[in-house]
PDB file of C-alpha atoms in Angstrom:
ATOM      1  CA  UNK A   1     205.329 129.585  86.084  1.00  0.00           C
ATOM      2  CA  UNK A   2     208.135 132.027  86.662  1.00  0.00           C
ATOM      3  CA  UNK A   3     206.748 132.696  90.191  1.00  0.00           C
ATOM      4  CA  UNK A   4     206.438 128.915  90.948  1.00  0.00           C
ATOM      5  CA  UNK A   5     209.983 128.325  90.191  1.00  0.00           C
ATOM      6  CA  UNK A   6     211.186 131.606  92.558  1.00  0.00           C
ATOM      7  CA  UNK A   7     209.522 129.660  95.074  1.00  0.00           C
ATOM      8  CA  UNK A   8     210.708 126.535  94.567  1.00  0.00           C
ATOM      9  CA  UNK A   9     214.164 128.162  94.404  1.00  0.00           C
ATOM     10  CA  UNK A  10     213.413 129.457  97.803  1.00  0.00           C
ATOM     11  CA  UNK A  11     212.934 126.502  99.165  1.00  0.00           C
ATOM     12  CA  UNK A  12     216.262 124.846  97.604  1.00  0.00           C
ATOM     13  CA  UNK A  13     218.505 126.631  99.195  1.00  0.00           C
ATOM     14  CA  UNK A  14     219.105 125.866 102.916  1.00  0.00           C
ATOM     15  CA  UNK A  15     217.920 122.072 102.811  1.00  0.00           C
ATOM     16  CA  UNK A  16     219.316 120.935  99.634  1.00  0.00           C
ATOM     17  CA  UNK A  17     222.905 123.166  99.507  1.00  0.00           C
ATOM     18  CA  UNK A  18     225.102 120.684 100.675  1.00  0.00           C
ATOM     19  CA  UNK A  19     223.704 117.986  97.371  1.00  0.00           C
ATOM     20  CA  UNK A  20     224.671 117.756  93.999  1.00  0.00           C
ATOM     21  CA  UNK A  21     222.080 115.820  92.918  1.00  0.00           C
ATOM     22  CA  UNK A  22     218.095 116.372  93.801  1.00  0.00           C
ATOM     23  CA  UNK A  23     215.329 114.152  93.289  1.00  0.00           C
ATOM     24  CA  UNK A  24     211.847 116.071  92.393  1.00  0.00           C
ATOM     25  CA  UNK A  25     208.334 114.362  92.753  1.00  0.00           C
ATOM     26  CA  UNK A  26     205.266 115.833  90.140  1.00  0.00           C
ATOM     27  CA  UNK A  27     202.067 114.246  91.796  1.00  0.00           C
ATOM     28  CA  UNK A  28     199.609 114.938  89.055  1.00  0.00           C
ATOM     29  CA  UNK A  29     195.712 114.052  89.145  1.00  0.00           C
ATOM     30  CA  UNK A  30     196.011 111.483  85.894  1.00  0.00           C
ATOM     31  CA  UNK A  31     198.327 111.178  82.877  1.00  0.00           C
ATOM     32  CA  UNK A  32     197.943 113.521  80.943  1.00  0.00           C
ATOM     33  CA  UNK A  33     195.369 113.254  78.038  1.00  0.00           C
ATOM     34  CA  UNK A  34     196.052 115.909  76.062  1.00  0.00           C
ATOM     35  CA  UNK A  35     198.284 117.994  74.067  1.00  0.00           C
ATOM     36  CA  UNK A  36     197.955 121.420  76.249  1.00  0.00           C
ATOM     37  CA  UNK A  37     198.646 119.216  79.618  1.00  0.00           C
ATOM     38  CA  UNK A  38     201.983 117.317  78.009  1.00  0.00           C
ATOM     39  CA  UNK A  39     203.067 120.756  76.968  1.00  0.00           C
ATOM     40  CA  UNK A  40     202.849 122.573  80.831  1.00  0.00           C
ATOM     41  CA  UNK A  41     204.308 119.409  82.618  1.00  0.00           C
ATOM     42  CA  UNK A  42     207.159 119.780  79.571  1.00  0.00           C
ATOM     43  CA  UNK A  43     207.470 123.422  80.574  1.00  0.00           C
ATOM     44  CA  UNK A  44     207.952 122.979  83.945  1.00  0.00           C
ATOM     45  CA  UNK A  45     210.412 120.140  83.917  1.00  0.00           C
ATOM     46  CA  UNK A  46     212.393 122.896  81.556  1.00  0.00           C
ATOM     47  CA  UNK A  47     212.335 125.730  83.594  1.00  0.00           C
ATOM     48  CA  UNK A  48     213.648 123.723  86.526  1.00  0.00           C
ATOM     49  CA  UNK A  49     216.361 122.303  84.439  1.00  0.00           C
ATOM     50  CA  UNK A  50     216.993 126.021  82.912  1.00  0.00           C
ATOM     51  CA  UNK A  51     217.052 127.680  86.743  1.00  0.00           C
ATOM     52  CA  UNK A  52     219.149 124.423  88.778  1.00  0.00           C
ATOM     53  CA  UNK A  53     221.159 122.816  86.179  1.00  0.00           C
ATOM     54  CA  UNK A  54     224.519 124.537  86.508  1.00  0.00           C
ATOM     55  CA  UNK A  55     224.212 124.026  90.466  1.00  0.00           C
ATOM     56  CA  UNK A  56     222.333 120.332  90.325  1.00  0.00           C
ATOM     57  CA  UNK A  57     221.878 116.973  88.654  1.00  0.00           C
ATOM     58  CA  UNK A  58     218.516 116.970  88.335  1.00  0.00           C
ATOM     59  CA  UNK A  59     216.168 113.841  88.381  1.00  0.00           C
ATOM     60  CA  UNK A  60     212.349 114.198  88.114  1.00  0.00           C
ATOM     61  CA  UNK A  61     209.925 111.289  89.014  1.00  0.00           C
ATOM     62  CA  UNK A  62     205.983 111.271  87.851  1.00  0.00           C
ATOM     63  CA  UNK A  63     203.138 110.371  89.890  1.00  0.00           C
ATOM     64  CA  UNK A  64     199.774 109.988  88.552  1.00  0.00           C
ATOM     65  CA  UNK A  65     196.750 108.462  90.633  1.00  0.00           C
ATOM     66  CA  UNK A  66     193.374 108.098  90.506  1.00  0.00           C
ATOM     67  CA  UNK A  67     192.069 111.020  92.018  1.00  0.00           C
ATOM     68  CA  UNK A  68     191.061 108.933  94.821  1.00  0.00           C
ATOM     69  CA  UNK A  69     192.140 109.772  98.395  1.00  0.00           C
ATOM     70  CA  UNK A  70     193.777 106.525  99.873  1.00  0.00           C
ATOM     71  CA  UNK A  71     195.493 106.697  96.293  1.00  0.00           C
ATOM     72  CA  UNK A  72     197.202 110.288  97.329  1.00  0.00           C
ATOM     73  CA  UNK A  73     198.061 109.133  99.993  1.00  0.00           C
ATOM     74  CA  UNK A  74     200.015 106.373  98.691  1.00  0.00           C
ATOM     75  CA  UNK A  75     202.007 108.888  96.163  1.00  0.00           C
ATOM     76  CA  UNK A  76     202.637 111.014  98.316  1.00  0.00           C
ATOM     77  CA  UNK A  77     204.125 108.926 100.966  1.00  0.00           C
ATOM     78  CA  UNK A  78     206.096 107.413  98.093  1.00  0.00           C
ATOM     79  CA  UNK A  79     207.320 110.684  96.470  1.00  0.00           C
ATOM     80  CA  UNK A  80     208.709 111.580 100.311  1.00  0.00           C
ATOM     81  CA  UNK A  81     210.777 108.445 100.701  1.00  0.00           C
ATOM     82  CA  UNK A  82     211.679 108.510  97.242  1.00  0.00           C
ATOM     83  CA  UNK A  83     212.791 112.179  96.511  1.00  0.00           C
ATOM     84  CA  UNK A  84     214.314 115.797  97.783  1.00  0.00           C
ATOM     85  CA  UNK A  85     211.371 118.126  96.955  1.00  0.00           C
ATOM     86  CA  UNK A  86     207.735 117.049  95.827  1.00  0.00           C
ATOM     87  CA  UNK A  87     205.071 118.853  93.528  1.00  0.00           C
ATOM     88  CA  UNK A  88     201.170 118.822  94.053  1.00  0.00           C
ATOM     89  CA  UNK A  89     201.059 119.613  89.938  1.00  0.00           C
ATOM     90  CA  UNK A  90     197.645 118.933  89.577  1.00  0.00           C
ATOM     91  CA  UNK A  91     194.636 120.822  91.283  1.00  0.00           C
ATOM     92  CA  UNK A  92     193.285 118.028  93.692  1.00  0.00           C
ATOM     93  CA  UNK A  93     196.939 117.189  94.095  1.00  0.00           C
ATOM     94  CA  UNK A  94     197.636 120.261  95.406  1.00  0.00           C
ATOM     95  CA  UNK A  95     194.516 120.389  98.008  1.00  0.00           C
ATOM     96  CA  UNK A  96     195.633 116.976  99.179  1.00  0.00           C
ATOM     97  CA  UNK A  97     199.133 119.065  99.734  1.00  0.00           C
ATOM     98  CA  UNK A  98     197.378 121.653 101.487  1.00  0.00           C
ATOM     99  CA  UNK A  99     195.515 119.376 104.150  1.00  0.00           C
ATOM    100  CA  UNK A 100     198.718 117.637 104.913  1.00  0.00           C
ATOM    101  CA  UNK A 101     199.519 118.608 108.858  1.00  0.00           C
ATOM    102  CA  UNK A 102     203.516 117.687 108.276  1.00  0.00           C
ATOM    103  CA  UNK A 103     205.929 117.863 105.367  1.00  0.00           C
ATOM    104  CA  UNK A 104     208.908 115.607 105.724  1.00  0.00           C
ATOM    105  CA  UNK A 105     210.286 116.951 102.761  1.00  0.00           C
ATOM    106  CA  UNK A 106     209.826 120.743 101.116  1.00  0.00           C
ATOM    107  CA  UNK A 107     206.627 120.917  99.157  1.00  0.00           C
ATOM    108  CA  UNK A 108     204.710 122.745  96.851  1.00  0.00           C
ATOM    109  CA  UNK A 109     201.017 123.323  96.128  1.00  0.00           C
ATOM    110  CA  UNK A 110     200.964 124.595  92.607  1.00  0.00           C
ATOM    111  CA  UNK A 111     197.488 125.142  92.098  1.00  0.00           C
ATOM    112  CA  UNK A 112     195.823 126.359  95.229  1.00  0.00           C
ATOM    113  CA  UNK A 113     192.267 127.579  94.455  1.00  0.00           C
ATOM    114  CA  UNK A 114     191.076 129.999  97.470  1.00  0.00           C
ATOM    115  CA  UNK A 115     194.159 130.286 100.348  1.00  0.00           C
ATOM    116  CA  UNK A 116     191.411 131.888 102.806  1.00  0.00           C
ATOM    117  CA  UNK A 117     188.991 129.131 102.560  1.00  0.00           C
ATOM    118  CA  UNK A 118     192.054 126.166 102.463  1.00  0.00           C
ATOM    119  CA  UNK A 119     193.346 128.264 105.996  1.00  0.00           C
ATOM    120  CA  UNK A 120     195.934 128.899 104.229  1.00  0.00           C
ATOM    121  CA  UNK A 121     197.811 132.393 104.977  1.00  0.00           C
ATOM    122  CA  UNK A 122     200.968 134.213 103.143  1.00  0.00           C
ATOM    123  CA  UNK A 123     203.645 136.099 105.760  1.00  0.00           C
ATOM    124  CA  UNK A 124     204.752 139.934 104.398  1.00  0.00           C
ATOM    125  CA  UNK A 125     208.173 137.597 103.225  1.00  0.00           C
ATOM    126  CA  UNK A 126     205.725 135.752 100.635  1.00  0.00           C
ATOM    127  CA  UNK A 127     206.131 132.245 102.442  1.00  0.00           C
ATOM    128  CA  UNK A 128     203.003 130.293 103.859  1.00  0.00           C
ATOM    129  CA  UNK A 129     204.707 130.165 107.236  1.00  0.00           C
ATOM    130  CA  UNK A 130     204.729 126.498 107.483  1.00  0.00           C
ATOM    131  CA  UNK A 131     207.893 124.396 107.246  1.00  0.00           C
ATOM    132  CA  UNK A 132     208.778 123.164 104.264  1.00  0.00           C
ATOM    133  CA  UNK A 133     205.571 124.224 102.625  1.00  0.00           C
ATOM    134  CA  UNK A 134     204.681 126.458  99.880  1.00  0.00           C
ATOM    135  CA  UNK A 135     202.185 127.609  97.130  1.00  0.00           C
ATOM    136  CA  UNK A 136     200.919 129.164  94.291  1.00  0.00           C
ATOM    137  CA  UNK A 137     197.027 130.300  94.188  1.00  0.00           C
ATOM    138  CA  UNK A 138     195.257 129.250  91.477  1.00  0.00           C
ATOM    139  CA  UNK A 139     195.314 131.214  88.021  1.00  0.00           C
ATOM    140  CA  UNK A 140     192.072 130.153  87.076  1.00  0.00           C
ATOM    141  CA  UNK A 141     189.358 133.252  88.219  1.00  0.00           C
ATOM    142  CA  UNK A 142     186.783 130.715  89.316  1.00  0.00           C
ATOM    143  CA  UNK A 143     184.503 133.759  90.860  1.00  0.00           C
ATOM    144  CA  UNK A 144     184.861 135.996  87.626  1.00  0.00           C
ATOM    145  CA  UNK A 145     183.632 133.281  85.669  1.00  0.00           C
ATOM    146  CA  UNK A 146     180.723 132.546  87.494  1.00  0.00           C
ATOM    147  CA  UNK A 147     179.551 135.965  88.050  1.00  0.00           C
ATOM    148  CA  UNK A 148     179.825 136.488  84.373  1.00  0.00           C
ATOM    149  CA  UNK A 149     177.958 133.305  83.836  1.00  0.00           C
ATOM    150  CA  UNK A 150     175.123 134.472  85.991  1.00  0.00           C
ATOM    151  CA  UNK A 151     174.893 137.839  84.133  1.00  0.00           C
ATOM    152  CA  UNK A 152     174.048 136.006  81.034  1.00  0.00           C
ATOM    153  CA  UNK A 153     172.165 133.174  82.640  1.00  0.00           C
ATOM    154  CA  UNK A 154     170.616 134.175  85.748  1.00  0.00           C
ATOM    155  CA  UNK A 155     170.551 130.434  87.110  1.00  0.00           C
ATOM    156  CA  UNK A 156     168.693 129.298  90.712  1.00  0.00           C
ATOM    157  CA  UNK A 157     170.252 126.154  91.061  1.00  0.00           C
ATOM    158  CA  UNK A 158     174.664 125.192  90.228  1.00  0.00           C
ATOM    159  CA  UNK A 159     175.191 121.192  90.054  1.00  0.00           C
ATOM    160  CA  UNK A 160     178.873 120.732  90.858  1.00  0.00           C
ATOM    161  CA  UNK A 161     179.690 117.164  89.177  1.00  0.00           C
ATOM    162  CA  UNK A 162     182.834 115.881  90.841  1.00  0.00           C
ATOM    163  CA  UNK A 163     183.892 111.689  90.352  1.00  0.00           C
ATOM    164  CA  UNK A 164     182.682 109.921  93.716  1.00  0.00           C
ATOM    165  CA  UNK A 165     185.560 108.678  95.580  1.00  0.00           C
ATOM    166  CA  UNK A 166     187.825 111.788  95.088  1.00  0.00           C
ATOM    167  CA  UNK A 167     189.114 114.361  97.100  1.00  0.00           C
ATOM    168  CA  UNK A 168     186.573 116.922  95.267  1.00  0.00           C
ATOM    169  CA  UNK A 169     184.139 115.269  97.583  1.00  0.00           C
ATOM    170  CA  UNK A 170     186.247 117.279 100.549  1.00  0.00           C
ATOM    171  CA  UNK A 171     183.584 120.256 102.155  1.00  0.00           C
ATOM    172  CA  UNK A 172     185.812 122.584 100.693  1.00  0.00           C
ATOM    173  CA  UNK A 173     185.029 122.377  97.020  1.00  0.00           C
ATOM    174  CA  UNK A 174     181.178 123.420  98.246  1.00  0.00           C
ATOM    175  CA  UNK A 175     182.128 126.233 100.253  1.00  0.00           C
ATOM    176  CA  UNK A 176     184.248 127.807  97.514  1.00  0.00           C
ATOM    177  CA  UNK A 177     180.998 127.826  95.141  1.00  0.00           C
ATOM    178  CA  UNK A 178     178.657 129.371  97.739  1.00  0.00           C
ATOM    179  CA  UNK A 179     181.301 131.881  99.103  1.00  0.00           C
ATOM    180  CA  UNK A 180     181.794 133.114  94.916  1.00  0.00           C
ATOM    181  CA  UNK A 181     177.500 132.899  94.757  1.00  0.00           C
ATOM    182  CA  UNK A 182     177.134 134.600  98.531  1.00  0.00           C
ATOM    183  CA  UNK A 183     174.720 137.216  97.804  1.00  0.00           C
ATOM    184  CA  UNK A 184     172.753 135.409  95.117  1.00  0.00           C
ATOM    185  CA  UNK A 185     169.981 133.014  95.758  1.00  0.00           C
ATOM    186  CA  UNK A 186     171.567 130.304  94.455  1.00  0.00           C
ATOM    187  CA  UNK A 187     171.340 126.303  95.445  1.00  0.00           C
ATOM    188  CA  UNK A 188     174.484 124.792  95.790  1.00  0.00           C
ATOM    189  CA  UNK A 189     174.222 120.439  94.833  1.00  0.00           C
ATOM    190  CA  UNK A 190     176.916 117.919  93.833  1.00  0.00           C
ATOM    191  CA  UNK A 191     176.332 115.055  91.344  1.00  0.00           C
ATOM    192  CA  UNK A 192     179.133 112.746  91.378  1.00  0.00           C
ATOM    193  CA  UNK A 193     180.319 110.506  88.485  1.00  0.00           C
ATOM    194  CA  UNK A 194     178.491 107.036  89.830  1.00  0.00           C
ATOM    195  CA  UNK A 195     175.140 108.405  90.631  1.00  0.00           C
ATOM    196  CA  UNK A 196     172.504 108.121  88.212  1.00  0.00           C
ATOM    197  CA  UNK A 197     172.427 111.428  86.917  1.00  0.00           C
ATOM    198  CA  UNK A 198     169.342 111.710  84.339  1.00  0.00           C
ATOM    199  CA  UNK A 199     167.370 110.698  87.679  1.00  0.00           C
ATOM    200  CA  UNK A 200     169.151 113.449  89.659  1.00  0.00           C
ATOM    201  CA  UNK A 201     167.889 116.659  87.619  1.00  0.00           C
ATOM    202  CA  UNK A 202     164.225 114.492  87.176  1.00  0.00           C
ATOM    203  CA  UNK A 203     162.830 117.412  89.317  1.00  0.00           C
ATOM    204  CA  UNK A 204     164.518 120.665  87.557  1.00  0.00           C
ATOM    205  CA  UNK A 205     162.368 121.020  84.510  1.00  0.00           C
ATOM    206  CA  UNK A 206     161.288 124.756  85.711  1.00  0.00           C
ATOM    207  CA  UNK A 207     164.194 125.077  87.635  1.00  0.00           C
ATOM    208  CA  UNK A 208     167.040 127.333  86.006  1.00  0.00           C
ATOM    209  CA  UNK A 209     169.920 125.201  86.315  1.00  0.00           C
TER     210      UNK A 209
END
């Protein structure tokens, strides 16, 4: 969190100096539906406040969407017309952030799972080198995981289930499984949410899945 907010602080200075007031956008996924995910959106809303309060009135404004595309878009093009500085704070928020091509306003991608694959680079100053764009990689260890998964279960077949409609349909989300399985003779397949998925796995029953 700490590094997300030296970031953000970063990108304060120059565009916002002349303000005493800023406006900050949170696009998340979906409301939050649980206890752990009040408590981290509660977090960061205080460590802003804790790092910009003495210098700025501070104002933050939600967004929560479907997890479809078009509905991304829509938040996003609201949370530039609406505020100073705007958050991907959710992790298919932040991918939409990252395949953005302009950024009216600074952002941040707080949740970026593989830079490399996402084209993504970082300069030897820490910065993404694109205007008024930043991010934080992921601290999820997506490729640990698996591998340890696979020493315990040596599976021959990953199902990725991802809701239909959403951005986790992007190309991306496959290539990040099969470049953590590369080496591993491992099939890669997707079930999303509105397929019928008892008839989907009809033809695993010797398959280690």
């Amino acid at each position: 969190m700490r590094n997300l907010l030296f970031l953000f602080f970063l990108l304060l200075l120059d565009p916002l100096m002349a303000q005493t007031s800023v406006k900050i956008a949170l696009i998340n996924d979906n409301p939050p539906d649980s206890e752990l995910e009040l408590q981290y959106e509660k977090n960061l809303k205080d460590e802003i406040l804790l790092l910009l309060q003495y210098s700025y009135e501070v104002k933050f404004n939600t967004y929560y969407t479907s997890k479809r595309e078009a509905d991304f878009a829509k938040s996003f093009s609201d949370a530039y017309a609406e505020n100073d500085i705007v958050i991907g704070f959710g992790t298919n928020a932040s991918t939409y952030a990252v395949s953005l091509k302009n950024y009216p306003k600074p952002t941040i991608a707080s949740i970026v799972l593989d830079a490399q694959l996402q084209g993504l680079q970082k300069t030897p100053e820490g910065t993404s080198g694109i205007e008024n764009f930043t991010y934080m990689e992921s601290p999820f260890d997506i490729k640990r995981d698996l591998n340890l998964l696979y020493s315990i279960y040596p599976f021959d077949h990953l199902e990725v289930i991802t809701e239909k409609g959403t951005v986790g349909e992007t190309p991306f989300i496959k290539l990040l499984f099969a470049k953590y399985l590369q080496g591993k003779n491992v099939t890669i397949d997707n079930i999303f949410y509105s397929d019928n998925i008892g008839e989907h796995f009809t033809d695993m029953a010797d398959k280690k899945v």
